[in-house]
Amino acid sequence: MTTEPRLRIAMQKSGRLSDDTQALLKRCGLKLNVSDRLLLAHVSNMPIDIMRVRSSDIPGLVMDGVCDLGIVGDNTLEEAALERELMGQKSKYIRTLGLNFGGCRLSIAMPEGFDYKGIKSLDGLRFATTYPQLLNRFAKNNGINVEFCLLKGSVEVAPRVGLSDGICDIVSTGATLEANGLVEVEEIFRSHASLIQTNKALIPEKQAILDTLLPRIQGVMKAKESKYIMLHAPKDKIAQVSALMPGKETPTILPLAGREDIVAVHVVATETFFWETMEQLNALGCNSILVMPIEKMMG
Ligand code: PRT
């Protein structure tokens, strides 16, 4: 019996990236049966397996060739790469695609009232962090010495209980810092989710699966950022209406049955379509202005 090669993708089992990753794969047409106890989920309609693990395990699984692809935050990836570098090993991965979710920053934050006068104010201090390598690199690049204590969670509480002077942690809205009486003083790394792959050439069968999957992922991302705009416009105002349309796409102008004075204008916009623009179009005599989400795009 021959077994068909299956592409193995590592994703976060549960946490901030898991829902978005699962939604992305589903929108790419993958039928996956994910249950809490199942760590290796089969995709029923494509030769793909999804390995559901801790985020921090994903870079290693890809670099060691256990998984062909992984979806992980750049912060986790960069920390793992620096850790391997420290051990004299090469980081063996390719960052195939940046994804449009999981956006955050790694920042240094100090207790409110700390007299911050620039990076040198941090010299000699101790920081609680999950990212000692990224913190170390920042300190080295800026000519300061820092100490760290490694915490895998509840980092924000460390200064209050006397474990550290400040923290170096992920910030998204800033609400957690504020709730814990901390102030962000330096952003040291920007991150979002990325699709990574092993740097070893895939066997042709797996490469073929990836060649199908990649344009689908790009199509889903492009669709998420785009809107389909439809409206009816006075024929003699087409030039002004076209000029107001967001993005670089040329609008499609279509005749309307039984009307010589009005046309339908359709455009795919990759930029924000503001209420103000809709009001300007309305003032030009346009009506039936519709702004719709796009589910999939290709080409
Ligand atoms: O548990 P596991 O090993 O799977 O990984 P993890 O501990 O990193 O999991 P998780 O789910 O917390 O984060 C997964 C990834 O999501 C991170 O590695 C980042 O790439 C990304 N991400 C995006 C975030 C956030 N936003 C985020 N806000 N990761 C963590 N946070 C936490 C942060 O640590 C802090 O406690 O949210 C809090 C701050 O949020 P705000 O909105 O109050 O600023």
XYZ file of C-alpha atoms in Angstrom, residues 68 70 93 105 115 118 122 124 154 185 193 213 265 270 275 286:
16
model
C 6.741 21.535 6.486
C 4.017 26.743 10.422
C 13.479 28.374 7.962
C 4.627 44.903 19.480
C 11.821 58.889 35.594
C 15.813 57.704 27.202
C 17.251 51.352 31.558
C 21.547 48.014 34.864
C 1.550 37.273 34.051
C 8.760 53.457 27.160
C 1.673 36.260 12.226
C -2.361 26.616 -1.045
C -20.176 51.856 -11.573
C -8.147 47.968 -1.587
C -18.304 57.958 4.686
C -25.038 59.021 -7.227
